[in-house]
Coordinates of C-alpha atoms in Angstrom, one line a residue:
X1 CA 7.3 22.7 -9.8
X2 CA 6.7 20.7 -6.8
X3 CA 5.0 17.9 -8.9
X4 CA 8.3 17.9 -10.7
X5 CA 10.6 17.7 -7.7
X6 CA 8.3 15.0 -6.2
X7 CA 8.9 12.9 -10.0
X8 CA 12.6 13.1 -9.9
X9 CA 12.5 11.8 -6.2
X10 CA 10.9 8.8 -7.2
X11 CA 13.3 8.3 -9.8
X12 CA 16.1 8.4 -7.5
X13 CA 14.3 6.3 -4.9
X14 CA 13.3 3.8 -8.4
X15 CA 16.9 3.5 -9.0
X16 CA 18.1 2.9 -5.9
X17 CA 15.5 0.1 -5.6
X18 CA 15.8 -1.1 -9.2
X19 CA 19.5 -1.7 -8.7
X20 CA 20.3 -2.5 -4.8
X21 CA 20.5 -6.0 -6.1
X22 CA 23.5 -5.9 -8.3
X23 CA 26.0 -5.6 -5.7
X24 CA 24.8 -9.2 -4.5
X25 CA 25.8 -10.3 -7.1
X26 CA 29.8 -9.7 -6.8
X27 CA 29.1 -11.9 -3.4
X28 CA 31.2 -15.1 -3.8
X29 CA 30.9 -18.3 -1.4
X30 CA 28.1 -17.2 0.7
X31 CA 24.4 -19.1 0.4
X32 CA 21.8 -16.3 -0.3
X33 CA 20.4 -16.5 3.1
X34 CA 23.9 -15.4 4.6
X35 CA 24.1 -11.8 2.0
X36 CA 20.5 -11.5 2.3
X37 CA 20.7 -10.9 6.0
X38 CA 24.1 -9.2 6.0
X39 CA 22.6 -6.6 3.6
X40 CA 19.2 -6.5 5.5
X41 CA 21.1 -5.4 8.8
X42 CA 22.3 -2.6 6.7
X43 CA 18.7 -1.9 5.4
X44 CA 16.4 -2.6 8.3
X45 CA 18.4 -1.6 11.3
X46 CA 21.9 0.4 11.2
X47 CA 21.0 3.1 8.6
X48 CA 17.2 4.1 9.1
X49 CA 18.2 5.3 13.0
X50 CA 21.2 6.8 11.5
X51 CA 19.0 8.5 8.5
X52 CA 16.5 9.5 11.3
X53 CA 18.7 11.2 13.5
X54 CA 20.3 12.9 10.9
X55 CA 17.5 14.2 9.5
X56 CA 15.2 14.6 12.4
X57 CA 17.6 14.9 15.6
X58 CA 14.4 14.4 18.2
X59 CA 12.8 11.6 16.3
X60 CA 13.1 9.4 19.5
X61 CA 11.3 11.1 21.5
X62 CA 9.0 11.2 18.9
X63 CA 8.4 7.5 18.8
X64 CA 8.6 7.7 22.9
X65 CA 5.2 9.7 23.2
X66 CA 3.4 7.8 19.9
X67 CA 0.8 6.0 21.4
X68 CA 1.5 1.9 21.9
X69 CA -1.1 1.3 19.6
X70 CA 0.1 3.1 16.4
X71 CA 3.3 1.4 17.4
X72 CA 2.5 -1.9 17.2
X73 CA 0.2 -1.3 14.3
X74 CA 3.0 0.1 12.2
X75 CA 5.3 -2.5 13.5
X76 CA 2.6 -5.3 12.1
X77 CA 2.4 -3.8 8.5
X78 CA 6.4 -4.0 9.0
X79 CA 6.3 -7.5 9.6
X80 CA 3.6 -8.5 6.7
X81 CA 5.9 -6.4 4.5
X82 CA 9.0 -7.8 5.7
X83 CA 7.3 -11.7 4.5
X84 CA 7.1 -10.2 0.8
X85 CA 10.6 -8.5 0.9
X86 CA 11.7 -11.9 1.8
X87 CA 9.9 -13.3 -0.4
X88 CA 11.2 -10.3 -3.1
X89 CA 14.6 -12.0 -3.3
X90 CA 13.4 -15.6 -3.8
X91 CA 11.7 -14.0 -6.3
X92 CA 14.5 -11.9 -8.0
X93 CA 16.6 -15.0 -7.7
X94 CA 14.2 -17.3 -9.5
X95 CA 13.1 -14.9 -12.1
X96 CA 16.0 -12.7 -12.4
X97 CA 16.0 -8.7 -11.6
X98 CA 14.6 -7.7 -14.6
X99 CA 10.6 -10.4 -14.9
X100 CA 11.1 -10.8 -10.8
X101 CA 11.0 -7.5 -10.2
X102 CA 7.9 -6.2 -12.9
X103 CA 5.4 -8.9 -11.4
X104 CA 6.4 -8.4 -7.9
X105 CA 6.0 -4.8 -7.8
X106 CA 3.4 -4.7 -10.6
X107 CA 0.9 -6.4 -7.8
X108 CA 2.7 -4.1 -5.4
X109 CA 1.4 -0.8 -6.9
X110 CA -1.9 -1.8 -7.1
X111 CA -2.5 -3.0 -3.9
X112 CA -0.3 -0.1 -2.3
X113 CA -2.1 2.3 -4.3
X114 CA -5.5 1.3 -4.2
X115 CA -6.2 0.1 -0.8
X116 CA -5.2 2.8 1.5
X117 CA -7.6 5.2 -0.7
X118 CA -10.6 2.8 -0.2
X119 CA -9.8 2.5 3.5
X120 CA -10.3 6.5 3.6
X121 CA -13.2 6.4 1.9
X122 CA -15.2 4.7 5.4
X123 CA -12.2 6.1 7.5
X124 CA -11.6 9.9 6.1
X125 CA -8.9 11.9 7.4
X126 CA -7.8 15.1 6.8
X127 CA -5.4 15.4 3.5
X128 CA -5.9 11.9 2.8
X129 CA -7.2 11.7 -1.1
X130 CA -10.5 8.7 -1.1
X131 CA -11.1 6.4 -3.8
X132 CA -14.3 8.4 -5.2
X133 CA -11.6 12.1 -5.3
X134 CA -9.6 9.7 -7.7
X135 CA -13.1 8.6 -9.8
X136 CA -14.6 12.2 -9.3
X137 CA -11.9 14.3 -10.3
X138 CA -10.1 14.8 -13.5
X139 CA -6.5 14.5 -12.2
X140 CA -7.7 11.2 -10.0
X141 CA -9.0 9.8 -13.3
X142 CA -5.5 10.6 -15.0
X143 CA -4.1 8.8 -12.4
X144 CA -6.0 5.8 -12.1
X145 CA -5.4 5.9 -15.9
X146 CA -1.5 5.3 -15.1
X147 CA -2.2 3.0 -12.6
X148 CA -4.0 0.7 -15.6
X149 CA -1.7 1.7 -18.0
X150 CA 1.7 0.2 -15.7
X151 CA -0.8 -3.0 -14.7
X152 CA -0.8 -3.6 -18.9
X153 CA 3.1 -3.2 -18.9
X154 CA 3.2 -5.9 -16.0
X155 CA 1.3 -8.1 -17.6
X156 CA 3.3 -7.9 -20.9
X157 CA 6.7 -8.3 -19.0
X158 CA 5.2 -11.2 -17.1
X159 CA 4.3 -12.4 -21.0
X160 CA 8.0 -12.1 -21.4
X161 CA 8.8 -14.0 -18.5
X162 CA 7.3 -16.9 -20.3
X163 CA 8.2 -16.5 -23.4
X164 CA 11.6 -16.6 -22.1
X165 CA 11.0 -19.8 -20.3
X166 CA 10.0 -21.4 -23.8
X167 CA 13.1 -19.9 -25.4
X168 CA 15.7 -21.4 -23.0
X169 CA 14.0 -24.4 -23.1
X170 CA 13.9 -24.7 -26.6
X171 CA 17.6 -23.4 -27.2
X172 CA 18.8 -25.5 -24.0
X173 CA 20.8 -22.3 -23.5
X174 CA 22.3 -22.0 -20.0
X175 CA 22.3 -18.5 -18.3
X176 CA 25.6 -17.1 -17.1
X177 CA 23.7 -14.5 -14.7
X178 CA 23.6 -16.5 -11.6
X179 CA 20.2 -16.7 -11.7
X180 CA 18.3 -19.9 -11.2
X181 CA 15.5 -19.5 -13.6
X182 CA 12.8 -21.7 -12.1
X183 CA 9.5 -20.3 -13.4
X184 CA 6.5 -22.1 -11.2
X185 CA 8.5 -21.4 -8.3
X186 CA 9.5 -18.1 -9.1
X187 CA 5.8 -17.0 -9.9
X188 CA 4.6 -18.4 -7.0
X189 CA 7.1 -16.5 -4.5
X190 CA 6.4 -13.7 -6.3
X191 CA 2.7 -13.1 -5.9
X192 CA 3.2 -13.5 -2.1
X193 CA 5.5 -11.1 -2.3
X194 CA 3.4 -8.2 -4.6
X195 CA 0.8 -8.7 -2.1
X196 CA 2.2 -8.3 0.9
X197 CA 5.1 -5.8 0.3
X198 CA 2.4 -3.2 -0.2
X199 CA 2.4 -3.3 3.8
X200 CA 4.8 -0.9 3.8
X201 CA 2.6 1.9 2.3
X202 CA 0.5 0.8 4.9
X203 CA 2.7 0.9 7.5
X204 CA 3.3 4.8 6.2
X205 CA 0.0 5.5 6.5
X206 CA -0.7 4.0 10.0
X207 CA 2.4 5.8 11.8
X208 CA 1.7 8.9 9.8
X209 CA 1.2 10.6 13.3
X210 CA 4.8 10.1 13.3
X211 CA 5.7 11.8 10.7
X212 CA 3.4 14.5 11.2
X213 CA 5.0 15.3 14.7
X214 CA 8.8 15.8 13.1
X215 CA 7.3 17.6 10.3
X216 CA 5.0 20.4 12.4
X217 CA 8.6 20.5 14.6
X218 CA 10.6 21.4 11.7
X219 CA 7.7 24.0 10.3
X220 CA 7.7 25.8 13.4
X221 CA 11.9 26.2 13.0
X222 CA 11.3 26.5 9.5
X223 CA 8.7 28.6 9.1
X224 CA 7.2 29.4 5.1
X225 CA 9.0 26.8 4.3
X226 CA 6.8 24.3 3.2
X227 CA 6.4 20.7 4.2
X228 CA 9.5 18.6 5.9
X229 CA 11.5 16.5 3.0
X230 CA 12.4 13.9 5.7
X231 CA 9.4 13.6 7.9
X232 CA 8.9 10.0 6.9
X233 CA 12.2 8.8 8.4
X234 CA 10.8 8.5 11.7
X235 CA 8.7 6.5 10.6
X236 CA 10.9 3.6 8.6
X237 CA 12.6 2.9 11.9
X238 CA 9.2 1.2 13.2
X239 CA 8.5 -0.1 9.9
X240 CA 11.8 -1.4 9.3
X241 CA 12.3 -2.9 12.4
X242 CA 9.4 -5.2 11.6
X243 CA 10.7 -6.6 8.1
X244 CA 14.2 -6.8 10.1
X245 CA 11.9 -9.6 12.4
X246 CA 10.8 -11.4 9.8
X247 CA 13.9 -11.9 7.6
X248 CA 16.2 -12.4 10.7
X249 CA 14.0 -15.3 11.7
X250 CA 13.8 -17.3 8.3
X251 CA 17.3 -16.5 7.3
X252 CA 18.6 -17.8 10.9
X253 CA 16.3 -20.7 10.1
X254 CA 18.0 -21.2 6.8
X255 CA 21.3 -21.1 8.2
X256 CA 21.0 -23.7 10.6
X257 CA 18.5 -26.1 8.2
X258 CA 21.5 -25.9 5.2
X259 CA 24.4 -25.5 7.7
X260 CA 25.7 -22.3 6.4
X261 CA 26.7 -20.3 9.6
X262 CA 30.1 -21.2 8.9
X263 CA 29.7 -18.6 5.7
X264 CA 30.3 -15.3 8.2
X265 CA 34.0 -16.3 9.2
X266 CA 34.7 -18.9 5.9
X267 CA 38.3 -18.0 5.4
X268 CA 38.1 -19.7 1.7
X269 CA 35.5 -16.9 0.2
X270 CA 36.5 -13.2 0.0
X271 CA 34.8 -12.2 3.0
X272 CA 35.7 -8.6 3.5
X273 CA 34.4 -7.9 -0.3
X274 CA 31.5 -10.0 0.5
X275 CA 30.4 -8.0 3.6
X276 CA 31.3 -4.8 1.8
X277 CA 29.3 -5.6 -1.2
X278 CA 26.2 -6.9 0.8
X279 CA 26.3 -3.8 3.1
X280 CA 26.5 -2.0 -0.5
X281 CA 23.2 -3.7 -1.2
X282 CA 21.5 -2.5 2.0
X283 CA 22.0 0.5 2.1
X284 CA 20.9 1.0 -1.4
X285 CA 18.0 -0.3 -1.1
X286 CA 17.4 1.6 2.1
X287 CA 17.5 5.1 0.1
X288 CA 14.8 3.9 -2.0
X289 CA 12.3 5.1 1.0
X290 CA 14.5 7.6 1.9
X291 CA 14.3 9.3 -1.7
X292 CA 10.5 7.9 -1.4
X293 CA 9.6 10.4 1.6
X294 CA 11.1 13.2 0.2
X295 CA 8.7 12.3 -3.1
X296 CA 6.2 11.9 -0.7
X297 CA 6.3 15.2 0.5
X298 CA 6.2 17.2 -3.1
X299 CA 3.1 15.6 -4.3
X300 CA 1.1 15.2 -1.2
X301 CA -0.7 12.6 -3.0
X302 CA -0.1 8.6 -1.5
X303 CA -1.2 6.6 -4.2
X304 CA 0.3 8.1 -6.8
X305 CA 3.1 8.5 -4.9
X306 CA 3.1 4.9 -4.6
X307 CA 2.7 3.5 -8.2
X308 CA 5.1 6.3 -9.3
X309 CA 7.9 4.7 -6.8
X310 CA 7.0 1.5 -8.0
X311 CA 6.7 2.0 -12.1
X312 CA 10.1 3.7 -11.4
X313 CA 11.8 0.7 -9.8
X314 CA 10.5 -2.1 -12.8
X315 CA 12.1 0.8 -15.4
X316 CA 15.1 0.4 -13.7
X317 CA 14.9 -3.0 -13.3
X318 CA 14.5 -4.1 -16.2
X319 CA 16.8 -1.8 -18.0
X320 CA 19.4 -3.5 -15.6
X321 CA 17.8 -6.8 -16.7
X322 CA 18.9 -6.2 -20.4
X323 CA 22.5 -4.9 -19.8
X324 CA 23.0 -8.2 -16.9
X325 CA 22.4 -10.2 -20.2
X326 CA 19.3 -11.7 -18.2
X327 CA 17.2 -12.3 -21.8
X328 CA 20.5 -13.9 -23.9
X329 CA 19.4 -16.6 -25.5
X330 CA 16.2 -15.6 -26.5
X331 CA 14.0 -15.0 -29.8
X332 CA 13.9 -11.3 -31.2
X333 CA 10.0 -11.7 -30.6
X334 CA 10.5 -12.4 -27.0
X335 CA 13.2 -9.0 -27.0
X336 CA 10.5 -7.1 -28.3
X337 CA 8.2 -8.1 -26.0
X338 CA 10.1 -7.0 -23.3
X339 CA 10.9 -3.6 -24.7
X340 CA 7.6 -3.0 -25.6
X341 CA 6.7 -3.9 -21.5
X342 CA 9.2 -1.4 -20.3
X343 CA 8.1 1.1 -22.6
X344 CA 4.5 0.8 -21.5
X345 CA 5.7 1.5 -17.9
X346 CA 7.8 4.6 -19.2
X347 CA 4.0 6.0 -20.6
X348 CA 2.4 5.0 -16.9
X349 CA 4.9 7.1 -15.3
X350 CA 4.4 10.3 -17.5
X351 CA 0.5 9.7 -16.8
X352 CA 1.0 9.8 -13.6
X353 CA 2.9 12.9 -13.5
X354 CA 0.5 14.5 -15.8
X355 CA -2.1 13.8 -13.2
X356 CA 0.1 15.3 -10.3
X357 CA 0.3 18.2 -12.4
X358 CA -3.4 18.8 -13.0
X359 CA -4.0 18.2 -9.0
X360 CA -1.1 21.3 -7.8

């Protein structure tokens, strides 16, 4: 049963993610630097303090006593992250929601779920699952399996991708989804991004102590109740506040290289629908972690966790992909192609479970 909560977490925190997006797109007027940091204040700094104190009333003090070094530590893996979920909406906006998203965060489960079990293997800690429990044991194995499984359903999506690049060409067809489909470009920004946007399940795991702290606090109010839903929230803040470092400083940079400060007070665009809309978008995509901790928290298990989160946000994606009319213009072998991609991912996912369910 746990497994099963855990599941349905990440497929609220997936669709947050899958879909925070969309309300960018009802921004009119504004360069994308200017709603990309409108909707990042949301995301990075007004609502994970507000989701923190909520949740975890002390948290803090919490981060007050947490030692300077796991601090700035988790504040690093913030920034690193916060360069590939800059680099997420070049991406998006070269690519589209639906291929941007399946190669970003196809590079992003791996590395998010691999790495932190190797780097338990030589640094073991208590709880903490190392690469040889996921070789030695059967549910490990069954999750590994759906890690290879989703990395096939990237790789036919990305297939897609480029299929669709042939097709437009071919057709000269023009798409009407405000995207600017600019392959090379789009790939390129998008591998920096898979990479390093799995810093932020590194960031988890080095301010765990964090997270630890406001969940034995809430066990010793709560006791027999199992472990705290919301323990990670503390931990966002530092994490968050990172990525908000990066983006601020290259969108400001934007701003004044393509003169588009005036976009924040421009009379001539809707501006109180585009804040509204952009702080639509941020906070969205904020409950994607927020939904991810409670996950977190059910199946005890990180990199699973992890690719479950992520297969769960190129489902939705993609699915919003089709209905934004991303692939019009394109060959029914390209169509099928795609499908047959976000199909794959739908298998992952149950394998994945499956696994979860063979570890509880």
């Amino acid at each position: 049963m746990q497994a099963l909560l855990g599941v349905i977490f990440h497929f609220v925190g997936g669709f947050a993610s899958g879909s925070f997006y969309i309300p960018y797109k009802q921004v009119k007027g504004w360069a994308w630097e200017s709603y990309w940091i409108v909707g990042g204040l949301f995301s990075w700094l007004i609502v994970p303090p507000l989701a923190a104190y909520l949740t975890i009333p002390d948290f803090t003090e919490i981060i007050a006593h947490t030692n300077d070094g796991v601090l700035f530590i988790t504040y690093l893996f913030g920034v690193l992250w916060g360069i590939g979920g800059l680099t997420y909406g070049l991406g998006v906006r070269y690519l589209g929601v639906s291929l941007g998203s399946s190669i970003i965060l196809g590079l992003c489960s791996v590395f998010g779920a691999l790495i932190p079990s190797v780097y338990y293997q030589y640094a073991p800690k208590p709880g903490k699952d190392t690469i040889s429990d996921l070789f030695t044991n059967s549910w490990g194995q069954m999750v590994l399996l759906g890690l290879l499984v989703c990395v096939i359903g990237i790789v036919i999506c990305g297939k897609a991708g480029a299929m669709k690049d042939n097709d437009l060409k071919k057709s000269g067809y023009i798409p009407d989804d405000k995207t600017e489909f600019k392959i090379g470009l789009g790939l390129t920004v998008s591998i920096i991004s898979g990479i390093l946007s799995a810093c932020f399940a590194f960031g988890i795991d080095a301010g765990k102590i964090m997270a630890e702290d406001a969940n034995e606090l809430w066990k010793a109010v709560n006791p027999g109740q199992g472990e705290f839903l919301f323990q990670n929230n503390v931990t966002y803040v530092i994490i968050l506040l990172g990525g908000l470092t990066t983006n601020l400083i290259w969108c400001m940079i934007l701003n004044a290289r393509n003169k588009t400060f005036c976009n924040y007070t421009d009379s001539s665009t809707p501006l109180l629908n585009n804040y509204i809309f952009s702080a639509l978008a941020g906070t969205t995509w904020f409950m994607q972690f927020f939904f991810y901790g409670m996950g977190e928290s059910k199946l005890g298990n990180g990199p699973s966790s992890w690719i479950l989160h992520m297969a769960f946000i190129i489902l939705v994606a993609n699915s919003w992909g089709l209905i934004l009319k991303e692939w019009n213009g394109i060959s029914r072998k390209t169509l099928r192609t795609i499908i047959t991609g976000i199909l794959v991912i739908v298998l992952s996912v149950l394998i994945v479970g499956y696994g979860n369910y063979l570890r509880e």
